[in-house]
Amino acid sequence: MFGTSSLVTLVLLLSSATALPSSRAKGPTLGPPRPSIPHLENFSKDIPVLSRNGTQLPAYSHAYYFDQLIDHMDLTLGTFKQRYYHTYEFYEPGGPIILMTPGEEDASGYIGYLTNTTINGHLAQELNGSTIVLEHRFFGDSNPYDNLSVQSFRVHTVQQAIDDLVYFAQNVQLPMPGGDQVAPGNAPWVLIGGSYAGALTSYTLTSRPGVFTAGYASSAVVQAISDFWGYFEPIRQYMPANCSADVEAVIAHVDFVIQSNDTAAITALKMTFGLQGLAHNDDFAAARIHKMVPMLTISLVQQNLFFSWQSLQPDSGLNQAFYQFCDALEVINSVSAPASGWGLDYALQAWGAYWTSTYYKQICGDDDDETCLGTYDSSSPFWTYTYTGNAERSWQWLLCTQFGFQFDGAPASQPTIASRIVTPAWGERQCGYRFPGAFGYNATASPDAAGLNSAYKGWDTTAEHLIFASGTRDPWREATVAADGATNIGSDLQPHLLSDGFHCSDLLIQEAAASPQTKSVQDIAVSYITQWISEWKPSINKQSA
Ligand SMILES: *[C@@H]1O[C@H](CO)[C@@H](O)[C@H](O)[C@H]1NC(C)=O
Ligand SMILES: *[C@@H]1O[C@H](CO)[C@@H](O)[C@H](O)[C@H]1NC(C)=O
Ligand SMILES: *[C@@H]1O[C@H](CO)[C@@H](O)[C@H](O)[C@H]1NC(C)=O
Ligand SMILES: *[C@@H]1O[C@H](CO)[C@@H](O)[C@H](O)[C@H]1NC(C)=O
Ligand SMILES: *[C@@H]1O[C@H](CO)[C@@H](O)[C@H](O)[C@H]1NC(C)=O
Ligand SMILES: *[C@@H]1O[C@H](CO)[C@@H](O)[C@H](O)[C@H]1NC(C)=O
Ligand SMILES: *[C@@H]1O[C@H](CO)[C@@H](O)[C@H](O)[C@H]1NC(C)=O
Ligand SMILES: *[C@@H]1O[C@H](CO)[C@@H](O)[C@H](O)[C@H]1NC(C)=O
């Protein structure tokens, strides 16, 4: 049995950063996280796998390559090599083919999704299936072109990604006995995805019905939202009450001071956090300070600290940054604040002290504040590196053109733990720096979220044989079918399952031990999929035979 562990998004970001060329220019150290599914690393992926009858199969880490169409709208452009991983350790003829793409990441970190430590492998073990992890175009080793330029990104769209999944299923000859006879029609296919890839799962079953017999969409961010203040709502709702009361008080104060235009007060506020260097130049006039404002608040609040929440798996203990922060604000000499918190004065000083003594070092190392947290140097090559394998750039393209998902403060009518000074324009400006060929250097992007929601129905999809599994504590919840405002409650043919989990918790079998609700979601999902697979019949369409 393999030991596994879920590595968190923060760890993933840090490890992917080390893979970048060392000559890379400095830019913001930690951007908003990609919604990514949990990473699985700690298992034996490089030794032969044993099939049920004891035959040695290739190691899980053996990479295969599929000739994928560069452009599904223009076949004359030919193909590129799309990487995938595959095992048939539990396969028996007639069993389902279980396909997942990890979405916006290098797939080599997700080989564990072949194994029975995940819902994918668990289904394979129950149903005699075979599992596949297919890398998404423009991530990892799967690149239609050898660079990530705007020109190459002409074929980097959600529709091309959907068509990749369908074309793969219809044309792959799997490297296993009988693997050339398992196309949809001859064998049942199950599509699984989490997060962005969960949305792709829904979009694929919605727009290309009849290819996949069943879909499982975990924490699926189906509804594209440009102004995504809702990211902070589940955090605000589930964090310790004293901590949210004090964070709200500090943020209200930060916004008030900034909006007062009182330079001395703003500088003093920055000094509380040791970030006076962000206004690194006396020539920065009031207008310049204006530009610094969102940077200051987003770096204090959004860009770093709260993103550790997403990483919390109920049992992980791997990322305690969020609770360390609340302890720093709320605990004095082992005494916790009451639910109303300690109030602004203490919280502001305590947050400043925690930031300067502990947190700044963790996120910025030895870099100065401008280098680490500044986002206004549009001339930095950081923005325009086009080498392949730069997952952040490929993901940002999807945000800038289609999804939006800019994190910011809540509207004035709502309580907020994120500064209202920050608006979607903060991130959309950076789209211009990253992709001047598409938007212009000094222009902001206008992602077509409405177009995406219209094409693939967002949280109103009526696709059948599609399971949505969501977690109440997932910060992405408000983009899933479990959003507070969503009205589609699902049906027996489109079950909406909800647990107390975080982001994609239900993809990992080990999470069942931490949460009976997650266990229940997994059990119900398996029984639905088992039922749908048992009802599946081959279509008698042997024109190719
Ligand atoms: C998971 O699969 C491995 C073989 O890859 C097997 O040894 C193990 O018993 C399985 N775990 C469960 C819970 O069935
Ligand atoms: C990884 O697996 C090894 C061996 O199974 C185990 O000793 C170790 O504690 C695991 N590490 C984590 C982080 O789970
Ligand atoms: C054992 O399993 C492998 C892989 O599924 C298959 O190719 C082989 O024919 C099986 N051998 C026997 C004796 O069943
Ligand atoms: C899996 O394969 C075994 C051996 O062929 C068979 O007995 C069993 O019924 C199959 N299970 C399912 C769910 O098809
Ligand atoms: C980048 O890829 C495009 C194809 O999308 C190609 O035409 C162009 O020459 C490449 N640019 C560089 C600098 O290699
Ligand atoms: C207050 O904050 C502490 C530290 O995070 C936490 O352990 C405790 O549960 C909180 N209490 C209330 C009433 O919110
Ligand atoms: C601060 O400056 C902005 C922009 O010049 C202005 O709109 C706003 O009214 C000012 N606020 C105060 C409190 O003076
Ligand atoms: C962008 O705007 C800045 C400030 O207005 C200006 O100095 C710069 O030349 C502009 N860059 C481009 C490429 O238009």
XYZ file of N, CA, C and O and ligand atoms in Angstrom, residues 145-147 149 151-152, ligand 5:
38
model
N 2.579 24.601 -29.366
C 3.712 25.339 -29.927
C 4.810 25.417 -28.871
O 4.558 25.185 -27.690
N 6.016 25.779 -29.310
C 7.132 25.723 -28.368
C 7.278 26.998 -27.539
O 8.316 27.232 -26.941
N 6.277 27.834 -27.523
C 6.323 29.008 -26.651
C 4.899 29.398 -26.241
O 3.922 28.939 -26.833
N 3.449 32.378 -26.351
C 3.167 33.734 -26.842
C 1.670 33.897 -27.100
O 0.916 32.917 -27.176
N 0.426 34.670 -29.784
C 0.176 33.988 -31.061
C -0.145 32.505 -30.833
O -1.100 31.961 -31.396
N 0.625 31.859 -29.965
C 0.371 30.442 -29.675
C -0.955 30.261 -28.945
O -1.677 29.280 -29.163
C 6.243 31.221 -30.957
O 5.310 30.331 -31.525
C 4.730 30.813 -32.709
C 3.639 29.836 -33.086
O 2.537 30.042 -32.240
C 5.782 30.968 -33.788
O 5.214 31.438 -34.965
C 6.828 31.953 -33.286
O 7.874 32.026 -34.198
C 7.368 31.519 -31.943
N 8.193 32.574 -31.417
C 9.427 32.355 -30.993
C 10.146 33.534 -30.468
O 9.920 31.258 -31.019
